[in-house]
Amino acid sequence: MLETIAFYFLAILTLGCAVRVVTTPYVFHAALYLVGSLLGIAGYFLMLDAEFLSAVQILVYVGGIVVLIIFAVMLTGEPGGRQAESSWTRTLPAFLVSGGIFAALVYLYSQTEFVRQYPVENNSGGYAQAIGEKLLSLGADGFILPFEVVSVLLVAAMVGAIIVAKKEGGK
Amino acid sequence: MLTIHHFLIISAALFSIGIFGLLTRRNAVVVLMSIELILNAASLNFIVLGKFVTPGLVTGKIFAIFIIAIAAAEAAVAMAIIVGIFKYRRTVDVEKITDLKW
């Protein structure tokens, strides 16, 4: 019962804030509504036994990406400024496309039988430990290669971001 | 009783809202926020399927971690590009940035 109440509360928070992100005329408000939506997703992660992911979501998204987005909002025009309105010739097709995607996904989900695979290994040390071991293990089901590739990608992205954003001919 | 379909419909709705924002908004920063919504819908899907279909494995959660890492890299590069474009064009309206349009 409590779980159901939490589910619908998080649904209203997540989807309501997400709708406001894409409809509010103020860019700064959109950034603030994005925080609400991301916190709702973090709540869902908590409900789905992914408490480590929930903490990562809050740290990286709310603490990092949203701050970056707010910096970009501040650097690209007045924060209180309204953005250009979209005409209905753009809004209506977009609504049809996104509604069609939603309907197609719901139809596919209703047709699919999700068979529960029984666990092949048990994580007695908690799953945060299991994630750490899996990420750094070399075996056939280890993820060390993607882990290292993502590390290189992050470094490349940060260096690239600095190069692109710095002053022309800067010192 | 909450089933897997409840959570999948939430993630489908979030994805559709992100697509709607991607198609309607003209400010490049808000377009980027819509992309963040779409990426969040994807990682929610991974977590939901990991919990309900393979409860003993952490593979779904590891994929969600990778999505968050990629999203951070993508947001940093996109912000740098948007700020760079704004320095030259004094606008972030995606309809006015048409230099690459033939």
PDB file of C-alpha atoms in Angstrom:
ATOM      1  CA  MET A   1       0.000   0.000   0.000  1.00  0.00           C
ATOM      2  CA  LEU A   2       2.740   2.422   1.017  1.00  0.00           C
ATOM      3  CA  GLU A   3       4.655   1.340  -2.047  1.00  0.00           C
ATOM      4  CA  THR A   4       1.700   2.169  -4.301  1.00  0.00           C
ATOM      5  CA  ILE A   5       1.307   5.624  -2.751  1.00  0.00           C
ATOM      6  CA  ALA A   6       5.034   6.259  -3.215  1.00  0.00           C
ATOM      7  CA  PHE A   7       4.816   5.059  -6.811  1.00  0.00           C
ATOM      8  CA  TYR A   8       2.019   7.460  -7.755  1.00  0.00           C
ATOM      9  CA  PHE A   9       3.572  10.345  -5.839  1.00  0.00           C
ATOM     10  CA  LEU A  10       6.830   9.832  -7.738  1.00  0.00           C
ATOM     11  CA  ALA A  11       4.900   9.470 -10.994  1.00  0.00           C
ATOM     12  CA  ILE A  12       3.251  12.871 -10.473  1.00  0.00           C
ATOM     13  CA  LEU A  13       6.580  14.449  -9.479  1.00  0.00           C
ATOM     14  CA  THR A  14       8.571  12.959 -12.356  1.00  0.00           C
ATOM     15  CA  LEU A  15       6.073  13.338 -15.188  1.00  0.00           C
ATOM     16  CA  GLY A  16       4.628  16.651 -14.004  1.00  0.00           C
ATOM     17  CA  CYS A  17       8.059  18.236 -13.768  1.00  0.00           C
ATOM     18  CA  ALA A  18       9.065  16.681 -17.110  1.00  0.00           C
ATOM     19  CA  VAL A  19       6.001  18.205 -18.801  1.00  0.00           C
ATOM     20  CA  ARG A  20       6.854  21.601 -17.336  1.00  0.00           C
ATOM     21  CA  VAL A  21      10.471  21.267 -18.563  1.00  0.00           C
ATOM     22  CA  VAL A  22       9.273  21.064 -22.156  1.00  0.00           C
ATOM     23  CA  THR A  23       6.384  23.561 -21.891  1.00  0.00           C
ATOM     24  CA  THR A  24       7.540  26.407 -19.633  1.00  0.00           C
ATOM     25  CA  PRO A  25       8.525  29.554 -21.556  1.00  0.00           C
ATOM     26  CA  TYR A  26      11.298  30.404 -19.086  1.00  0.00           C
ATOM     27  CA  VAL A  27      14.595  28.581 -19.612  1.00  0.00           C
ATOM     28  CA  PHE A  28      15.667  28.959 -15.990  1.00  0.00           C
ATOM     29  CA  HIS A  29      12.391  27.489 -14.728  1.00  0.00           C
ATOM     30  CA  ALA A  30      12.912  24.555 -17.083  1.00  0.00           C
ATOM     31  CA  ALA A  31      16.271  23.865 -15.399  1.00  0.00           C
ATOM     32  CA  LEU A  32      14.623  23.935 -11.959  1.00  0.00           C
ATOM     33  CA  TYR A  33      11.800  21.613 -13.069  1.00  0.00           C
ATOM     34  CA  LEU A  34      14.449  19.268 -14.478  1.00  0.00           C
ATOM     35  CA  VAL A  35      15.789  18.919 -10.919  1.00  0.00           C
ATOM     36  CA  GLY A  36      12.344  17.760  -9.737  1.00  0.00           C
ATOM     37  CA  SER A  37      12.113  15.221 -12.535  1.00  0.00           C
ATOM     38  CA  LEU A  38      15.608  13.846 -11.853  1.00  0.00           C
ATOM     39  CA  LEU A  39      14.832  13.562  -8.128  1.00  0.00           C
ATOM     40  CA  GLY A  40      11.691  11.591  -9.007  1.00  0.00           C
ATOM     41  CA  ILE A  41      13.815   9.186 -11.057  1.00  0.00           C
ATOM     42  CA  ALA A  42      16.212   8.876  -8.108  1.00  0.00           C
ATOM     43  CA  GLY A  43      13.194   7.974  -5.964  1.00  0.00           C
ATOM     44  CA  TYR A  44      12.233   5.255  -8.439  1.00  0.00           C
ATOM     45  CA  PHE A  45      15.774   3.882  -8.283  1.00  0.00           C
ATOM     46  CA  LEU A  46      15.394   3.724  -4.511  1.00  0.00           C
ATOM     47  CA  MET A  47      12.077   1.854  -4.880  1.00  0.00           C
ATOM     48  CA  LEU A  48      13.701  -0.639  -7.255  1.00  0.00           C
ATOM     49  CA  ASP A  49      16.439  -1.677  -4.780  1.00  0.00           C
ATOM     50  CA  ALA A  50      19.055   0.433  -6.561  1.00  0.00           C
ATOM     51  CA  GLU A  51      20.076   2.709  -3.701  1.00  0.00           C
ATOM     52  CA  PHE A  52      23.636   3.110  -5.005  1.00  0.00           C
ATOM     53  CA  LEU A  53      22.295   4.227  -8.398  1.00  0.00           C
ATOM     54  CA  SER A  54      19.940   6.621  -6.605  1.00  0.00           C
ATOM     55  CA  ALA A  55      22.886   8.284  -4.860  1.00  0.00           C
ATOM     56  CA  VAL A  56      24.865   8.413  -8.116  1.00  0.00           C
ATOM     57  CA  GLN A  57      21.857   9.940  -9.877  1.00  0.00           C
ATOM     58  CA  ILE A  58      21.575  12.737  -7.310  1.00  0.00           C
ATOM     59  CA  LEU A  59      25.339  13.355  -7.190  1.00  0.00           C
ATOM     60  CA  VAL A  60      26.010  13.352 -10.914  1.00  0.00           C
ATOM     61  CA  TYR A  61      22.757  14.717 -12.342  1.00  0.00           C
ATOM     62  CA  VAL A  62      21.485  17.152  -9.725  1.00  0.00           C
ATOM     63  CA  GLY A  63      24.947  18.050  -8.447  1.00  0.00           C
ATOM     64  CA  GLY A  64      26.781  18.112 -11.760  1.00  0.00           C
ATOM     65  CA  ILE A  65      24.771  18.200 -14.950  1.00  0.00           C
ATOM     66  CA  VAL A  66      22.034  20.569 -13.733  1.00  0.00           C
ATOM     67  CA  VAL A  67      24.648  22.997 -12.388  1.00  0.00           C
ATOM     68  CA  LEU A  68      26.328  22.855 -15.804  1.00  0.00           C
ATOM     69  CA  ILE A  69      22.958  23.512 -17.496  1.00  0.00           C
ATOM     70  CA  ILE A  70      22.286  26.484 -15.196  1.00  0.00           C
ATOM     71  CA  PHE A  71      25.732  27.855 -16.081  1.00  0.00           C
ATOM     72  CA  ALA A  72      24.837  27.562 -19.757  1.00  0.00           C
ATOM     73  CA  VAL A  73      21.482  29.290 -19.148  1.00  0.00           C
ATOM     74  CA  MET A  74      23.269  32.161 -17.409  1.00  0.00           C
ATOM     75  CA  LEU A  75      25.924  32.451 -20.132  1.00  0.00           C
ATOM     76  CA  THR A  76      23.487  32.401 -23.045  1.00  0.00           C
ATOM     77  CA  GLY A  77      21.135  35.268 -22.326  1.00  0.00           C
ATOM     78  CA  GLU A  78      19.265  36.783 -19.440  1.00  0.00           C
ATOM     79  CA  PRO A  79      18.032  34.112 -16.989  1.00  0.00           C
ATOM     80  CA  GLY A  80      14.564  35.654 -16.709  1.00  0.00           C
ATOM     81  CA  GLY A  81      14.161  35.787 -20.469  1.00  0.00           C
ATOM     82  CA  ARG A  82      11.389  34.004 -22.266  1.00  0.00           C
ATOM     83  CA  GLN A  83      12.246  31.678 -25.081  1.00  0.00           C
ATOM     84  CA  ALA A  84      10.622  31.932 -28.479  1.00  0.00           C
ATOM     85  CA  GLU A  85       7.221  30.255 -28.591  1.00  0.00           C
ATOM     86  CA  SER A  86       6.647  27.384 -30.964  1.00  0.00           C
ATOM     87  CA  SER A  87       3.723  27.688 -33.335  1.00  0.00           C
ATOM     88  CA  TRP A  88       0.998  25.052 -33.416  1.00  0.00           C
ATOM     89  CA  THR A  89       2.241  23.880 -36.830  1.00  0.00           C
ATOM     90  CA  ARG A  90       5.251  22.577 -34.908  1.00  0.00           C
ATOM     91  CA  THR A  91       3.548  21.587 -31.674  1.00  0.00           C
ATOM     92  CA  LEU A  92       0.788  19.491 -33.238  1.00  0.00           C
ATOM     93  CA  PRO A  93       3.036  17.163 -35.309  1.00  0.00           C
ATOM     94  CA  ALA A  94       5.410  16.860 -32.367  1.00  0.00           C
ATOM     95  CA  PHE A  95       2.479  15.908 -30.139  1.00  0.00           C
ATOM     96  CA  LEU A  96       1.313  13.322 -32.667  1.00  0.00           C
ATOM     97  CA  VAL A  97       4.813  11.837 -33.002  1.00  0.00           C
ATOM     98  CA  SER A  98       5.463  11.617 -29.258  1.00  0.00           C
ATOM     99  CA  GLY A  99       1.935  10.342 -28.585  1.00  0.00           C
ATOM    100  CA  GLY A 100       2.405   7.732 -31.296  1.00  0.00           C
ATOM    101  CA  ILE A 101       5.688   6.606 -29.763  1.00  0.00           C
ATOM    102  CA  PHE A 102       4.034   6.365 -26.345  1.00  0.00           C
ATOM    103  CA  ALA A 103       1.088   4.373 -27.718  1.00  0.00           C
ATOM    104  CA  ALA A 104       3.410   2.036 -29.620  1.00  0.00           C
ATOM    105  CA  LEU A 105       5.552   1.421 -26.529  1.00  0.00           C
ATOM    106  CA  VAL A 106       2.536   0.746 -24.313  1.00  0.00           C
ATOM    107  CA  TYR A 107       1.128  -1.647 -26.913  1.00  0.00           C
ATOM    108  CA  LEU A 108       4.451  -3.491 -27.153  1.00  0.00           C
ATOM    109  CA  TYR A 109       4.761  -3.741 -23.374  1.00  0.00           C
ATOM    110  CA  SER A 110       1.211  -5.090 -23.078  1.00  0.00           C
ATOM    111  CA  GLN A 111       2.013  -7.761 -25.695  1.00  0.00           C
ATOM    112  CA  THR A 112       5.295  -8.843 -24.108  1.00  0.00           C
ATOM    113  CA  GLU A 113       5.582 -11.574 -21.544  1.00  0.00           C
ATOM    114  CA  PHE A 114       8.354 -10.645 -19.131  1.00  0.00           C
ATOM    115  CA  VAL A 115       9.711 -13.963 -17.927  1.00  0.00           C
ATOM    116  CA  ARG A 116      11.579 -13.812 -14.672  1.00  0.00           C
ATOM    117  CA  GLN A 117      15.030 -15.351 -15.028  1.00  0.00           C
ATOM    118  CA  TYR A 118      16.050 -17.050 -11.859  1.00  0.00           C
ATOM    119  CA  PRO A 119      19.199 -15.690 -10.276  1.00  0.00           C
ATOM    120  CA  VAL A 120      22.390 -17.439 -11.235  1.00  0.00           C
ATOM    121  CA  GLU A 121      24.441 -15.834  -8.501  1.00  0.00           C
ATOM    122  CA  ASN A 122      23.549 -14.357  -5.155  1.00  0.00           C
ATOM    123  CA  ASN A 123      25.056 -11.170  -3.844  1.00  0.00           C
ATOM    124  CA  SER A 124      25.442 -11.701  -0.160  1.00  0.00           C
ATOM    125  CA  GLY A 125      27.672  -8.643   0.267  1.00  0.00           C
ATOM    126  CA  GLY A 126      25.039  -6.235  -1.016  1.00  0.00           C
ATOM    127  CA  TYR A 127      24.768  -5.191  -4.585  1.00  0.00           C
ATOM    128  CA  ALA A 128      27.022  -2.090  -4.427  1.00  0.00           C
ATOM    129  CA  GLN A 129      29.857  -4.513  -3.735  1.00  0.00           C
ATOM    130  CA  ALA A 130      28.660  -6.734  -6.589  1.00  0.00           C
ATOM    131  CA  ILE A 131      28.686  -3.749  -8.964  1.00  0.00           C
ATOM    132  CA  GLY A 132      32.224  -2.849  -7.942  1.00  0.00           C
ATOM    133  CA  GLU A 133      33.472  -6.388  -8.406  1.00  0.00           C
ATOM    134  CA  LYS A 134      31.697  -6.753 -11.747  1.00  0.00           C
ATOM    135  CA  LEU A 135      33.019  -3.432 -13.063  1.00  0.00           C
ATOM    136  CA  LEU A 136      36.625  -4.348 -12.354  1.00  0.00           C
ATOM    137  CA  SER A 137      36.659  -8.082 -13.059  1.00  0.00           C
ATOM    138  CA  LEU A 138      38.520  -9.443 -16.056  1.00  0.00           C
ATOM    139  CA  GLY A 139      36.411 -12.531 -16.615  1.00  0.00           C
ATOM    140  CA  ALA A 140      33.956 -13.243 -19.405  1.00  0.00           C
ATOM    141  CA  ASP A 141      31.178 -11.400 -17.549  1.00  0.00           C
ATOM    142  CA  GLY A 142      33.394  -8.588 -16.301  1.00  0.00           C
ATOM    143  CA  PHE A 143      33.058  -4.997 -17.447  1.00  0.00           C
ATOM    144  CA  ILE A 144      36.614  -3.733 -17.156  1.00  0.00           C
ATOM    145  CA  LEU A 145      37.040  -2.922 -20.855  1.00  0.00           C
ATOM    146  CA  PRO A 146      33.881  -0.747 -21.135  1.00  0.00           C
ATOM    147  CA  PHE A 147      34.797   0.803 -17.796  1.00  0.00           C
ATOM    148  CA  GLU A 148      38.206   1.889 -19.078  1.00  0.00           C
ATOM    149  CA  VAL A 149      36.756   3.037 -22.404  1.00  0.00           C
ATOM    150  CA  VAL A 150      34.242   5.224 -20.541  1.00  0.00           C
ATOM    151  CA  SER A 151      37.094   6.661 -18.462  1.00  0.00           C
ATOM    152  CA  VAL A 152      38.985   7.630 -21.629  1.00  0.00           C
ATOM    153  CA  LEU A 153      35.769   9.020 -23.124  1.00  0.00           C
ATOM    154  CA  LEU A 154      35.180  11.215 -20.065  1.00  0.00           C
ATOM    155  CA  VAL A 155      38.726  12.592 -20.203  1.00  0.00           C
ATOM    156  CA  ALA A 156      38.405  13.245 -23.943  1.00  0.00           C
ATOM    157  CA  ALA A 157      35.029  14.948 -23.455  1.00  0.00           C
ATOM    158  CA  MET A 158      36.334  17.208 -20.681  1.00  0.00           C
ATOM    159  CA  VAL A 159      39.437  18.203 -22.686  1.00  0.00           C
ATOM    160  CA  GLY A 160      37.283  18.760 -25.762  1.00  0.00           C
ATOM    161  CA  ALA A 161      34.812  20.881 -23.795  1.00  0.00           C
ATOM    162  CA  ILE A 162      37.624  23.100 -22.503  1.00  0.00           C
ATOM    163  CA  ILE A 163      39.118  23.490 -26.001  1.00  0.00           C
ATOM    164  CA  VAL A 164      35.750  24.344 -27.571  1.00  0.00           C
ATOM    165  CA  ALA A 165      34.644  26.766 -24.855  1.00  0.00           C
ATOM    166  CA  LYS A 166      37.897  28.675 -24.293  1.00  0.00           C
ATOM    167  CA  LYS A 167      38.527  32.080 -25.770  1.00  0.00           C
ATOM    168  CA  GLU A 168      39.650  32.256 -29.373  1.00  0.00           C
ATOM    169  CA  GLY A 169      43.445  32.502 -29.387  1.00  0.00           C
ATOM    170  CA  GLY A 170      43.270  32.367 -25.605  1.00  0.00           C
ATOM    171  CA  LYS A 171      46.350  32.071 -23.500  1.00  0.00           C
TER     172      LYS A 171
ATOM    173  CA  MET B   1       0.327  -4.511  -6.404  1.00  0.00           C
ATOM    174  CA  LEU B   2       2.872  -2.855  -8.630  1.00  0.00           C
ATOM    175  CA  THR B   3       3.944  -4.809 -11.672  1.00  0.00           C
ATOM    176  CA  ILE B   4       6.732  -4.294 -14.152  1.00  0.00           C
ATOM    177  CA  HIS B   5       4.266  -2.613 -16.517  1.00  0.00           C
ATOM    178  CA  HIS B   6       3.645   0.283 -14.128  1.00  0.00           C
ATOM    179  CA  PHE B   7       7.307   1.193 -14.192  1.00  0.00           C
ATOM    180  CA  LEU B   8       7.694   0.604 -17.929  1.00  0.00           C
ATOM    181  CA  ILE B   9       4.785   2.950 -18.667  1.00  0.00           C
ATOM    182  CA  ILE B  10       6.368   5.676 -16.519  1.00  0.00           C
ATOM    183  CA  SER B  11       9.590   5.329 -18.478  1.00  0.00           C
ATOM    184  CA  ALA B  12       7.711   5.292 -21.815  1.00  0.00           C
ATOM    185  CA  ALA B  13       5.866   8.481 -20.811  1.00  0.00           C
ATOM    186  CA  LEU B  14       9.127  10.166 -19.797  1.00  0.00           C
ATOM    187  CA  PHE B  15      10.682   9.168 -23.121  1.00  0.00           C
ATOM    188  CA  SER B  16       7.710  10.570 -25.070  1.00  0.00           C
ATOM    189  CA  ILE B  17       7.814  13.854 -23.136  1.00  0.00           C
ATOM    190  CA  GLY B  18      11.525  14.095 -23.973  1.00  0.00           C
ATOM    191  CA  ILE B  19      10.799  13.505 -27.676  1.00  0.00           C
ATOM    192  CA  PHE B  20       8.087  16.181 -27.562  1.00  0.00           C
ATOM    193  CA  GLY B  21      10.514  18.704 -26.060  1.00  0.00           C
ATOM    194  CA  LEU B  22      13.185  17.774 -28.591  1.00  0.00           C
ATOM    195  CA  LEU B  23      10.786  18.510 -31.448  1.00  0.00           C
ATOM    196  CA  THR B  24       9.116  21.693 -30.154  1.00  0.00           C
ATOM    197  CA  ARG B  25      11.640  23.714 -28.166  1.00  0.00           C
ATOM    198  CA  ARG B  26      13.802  26.219 -30.013  1.00  0.00           C
ATOM    199  CA  ASN B  27      16.286  27.043 -27.273  1.00  0.00           C
ATOM    200  CA  ALA B  28      19.301  24.732 -27.585  1.00  0.00           C
ATOM    201  CA  VAL B  29      19.671  24.449 -23.796  1.00  0.00           C
ATOM    202  CA  VAL B  30      16.087  23.195 -23.403  1.00  0.00           C
ATOM    203  CA  VAL B  31      16.676  20.736 -26.263  1.00  0.00           C
ATOM    204  CA  LEU B  32      19.593  19.401 -24.232  1.00  0.00           C
ATOM    205  CA  MET B  33      17.379  19.075 -21.144  1.00  0.00           C
ATOM    206  CA  SER B  34      14.948  17.002 -23.246  1.00  0.00           C
ATOM    207  CA  ILE B  35      17.836  14.710 -24.181  1.00  0.00           C
ATOM    208  CA  GLU B  36      18.600  14.303 -20.472  1.00  0.00           C
ATOM    209  CA  LEU B  37      14.966  13.240 -19.907  1.00  0.00           C
ATOM    210  CA  ILE B  38      15.284  10.637 -22.683  1.00  0.00           C
ATOM    211  CA  LEU B  39      18.524   9.260 -21.209  1.00  0.00           C
ATOM    212  CA  ASN B  40      16.872   9.045 -17.793  1.00  0.00           C
ATOM    213  CA  ALA B  41      13.967   7.100 -19.272  1.00  0.00           C
ATOM    214  CA  ALA B  42      16.484   4.661 -20.762  1.00  0.00           C
ATOM    215  CA  SER B  43      18.351   4.122 -17.506  1.00  0.00           C
ATOM    216  CA  LEU B  44      15.049   3.703 -15.611  1.00  0.00           C
ATOM    217  CA  ASN B  45      14.150   0.992 -18.125  1.00  0.00           C
ATOM    218  CA  PHE B  46      17.441  -0.812 -17.509  1.00  0.00           C
ATOM    219  CA  ILE B  47      16.911  -0.722 -13.734  1.00  0.00           C
ATOM    220  CA  VAL B  48      13.282  -1.915 -14.010  1.00  0.00           C
ATOM    221  CA  LEU B  49      14.125  -4.826 -16.295  1.00  0.00           C
ATOM    222  CA  GLY B  50      17.140  -5.688 -14.170  1.00  0.00           C
ATOM    223  CA  LYS B  51      14.971  -5.832 -11.062  1.00  0.00           C
ATOM    224  CA  PHE B  52      12.004  -7.746 -12.499  1.00  0.00           C
ATOM    225  CA  VAL B  53      13.626 -10.003 -15.106  1.00  0.00           C
ATOM    226  CA  THR B  54      17.114 -10.763 -13.738  1.00  0.00           C
ATOM    227  CA  PRO B  55      16.854 -10.129  -9.989  1.00  0.00           C
ATOM    228  CA  GLY B  56      20.128 -11.837  -9.097  1.00  0.00           C
ATOM    229  CA  LEU B  57      22.342  -9.960 -11.552  1.00  0.00           C
ATOM    230  CA  VAL B  58      23.679  -6.413 -11.456  1.00  0.00           C
ATOM    231  CA  THR B  59      24.081  -6.053 -15.236  1.00  0.00           C
ATOM    232  CA  GLY B  60      21.146  -3.635 -15.577  1.00  0.00           C
ATOM    233  CA  LYS B  61      22.543  -1.394 -12.864  1.00  0.00           C
ATOM    234  CA  ILE B  62      25.981  -1.398 -14.505  1.00  0.00           C
ATOM    235  CA  PHE B  63      24.412  -0.275 -17.781  1.00  0.00           C
ATOM    236  CA  ALA B  64      22.622   2.523 -15.907  1.00  0.00           C
ATOM    237  CA  ILE B  65      25.991   3.654 -14.505  1.00  0.00           C
ATOM    238  CA  PHE B  66      27.415   3.758 -18.022  1.00  0.00           C
ATOM    239  CA  ILE B  67      24.424   5.784 -19.236  1.00  0.00           C
ATOM    240  CA  ILE B  68      24.962   8.332 -16.454  1.00  0.00           C
ATOM    241  CA  ALA B  69      28.682   8.588 -17.338  1.00  0.00           C
ATOM    242  CA  ILE B  70      27.934   9.064 -21.049  1.00  0.00           C
ATOM    243  CA  ALA B  71      25.265  11.661 -20.184  1.00  0.00           C
ATOM    244  CA  ALA B  72      27.805  13.647 -18.162  1.00  0.00           C
ATOM    245  CA  ALA B  73      30.310  13.633 -21.031  1.00  0.00           C
ATOM    246  CA  GLU B  74      27.616  14.553 -23.547  1.00  0.00           C
ATOM    247  CA  ALA B  75      26.282  17.417 -21.399  1.00  0.00           C
ATOM    248  CA  ALA B  76      29.777  18.909 -20.975  1.00  0.00           C
ATOM    249  CA  VAL B  77      30.540  18.854 -24.714  1.00  0.00           C
ATOM    250  CA  ALA B  78      27.080  20.150 -25.665  1.00  0.00           C
ATOM    251  CA  MET B  79      27.324  23.025 -23.173  1.00  0.00           C
ATOM    252  CA  ALA B  80      30.726  24.006 -24.561  1.00  0.00           C
ATOM    253  CA  ILE B  81      29.341  23.997 -28.104  1.00  0.00           C
ATOM    254  CA  ILE B  82      26.258  26.028 -27.101  1.00  0.00           C
ATOM    255  CA  VAL B  83      28.351  28.638 -25.281  1.00  0.00           C
ATOM    256  CA  GLY B  84      30.752  28.749 -28.243  1.00  0.00           C
ATOM    257  CA  ILE B  85      27.906  29.289 -30.715  1.00  0.00           C
ATOM    258  CA  PHE B  86      26.434  31.985 -28.488  1.00  0.00           C
ATOM    259  CA  LYS B  87      29.732  33.885 -28.529  1.00  0.00           C
ATOM    260  CA  TYR B  88      29.638  34.178 -32.333  1.00  0.00           C
ATOM    261  CA  ARG B  89      25.920  34.382 -33.098  1.00  0.00           C
ATOM    262  CA  ARG B  90      24.450  35.937 -29.909  1.00  0.00           C
ATOM    263  CA  THR B  91      21.622  33.418 -30.090  1.00  0.00           C
ATOM    264  CA  VAL B  92      20.918  29.825 -29.060  1.00  0.00           C
ATOM    265  CA  ASP B  93      17.755  29.551 -31.162  1.00  0.00           C
ATOM    266  CA  VAL B  94      18.187  26.333 -33.127  1.00  0.00           C
ATOM    267  CA  GLU B  95      16.138  27.772 -36.019  1.00  0.00           C
ATOM    268  CA  LYS B  96      18.512  30.714 -36.487  1.00  0.00           C
ATOM    269  CA  ILE B  97      21.693  28.613 -36.420  1.00  0.00           C
ATOM    270  CA  THR B  98      21.595  27.488 -40.045  1.00  0.00           C
ATOM    271  CA  ASP B  99      25.227  27.806 -41.138  1.00  0.00           C
ATOM    272  CA  LEU B 100      25.445  24.142 -42.054  1.00  0.00           C
ATOM    273  CA  LYS B 101      22.166  24.200 -43.963  1.00  0.00           C
ATOM    274  CA  TRP B 102      22.661  23.868 -47.677  1.00  0.00           C
TER     275      TRP B 102
END
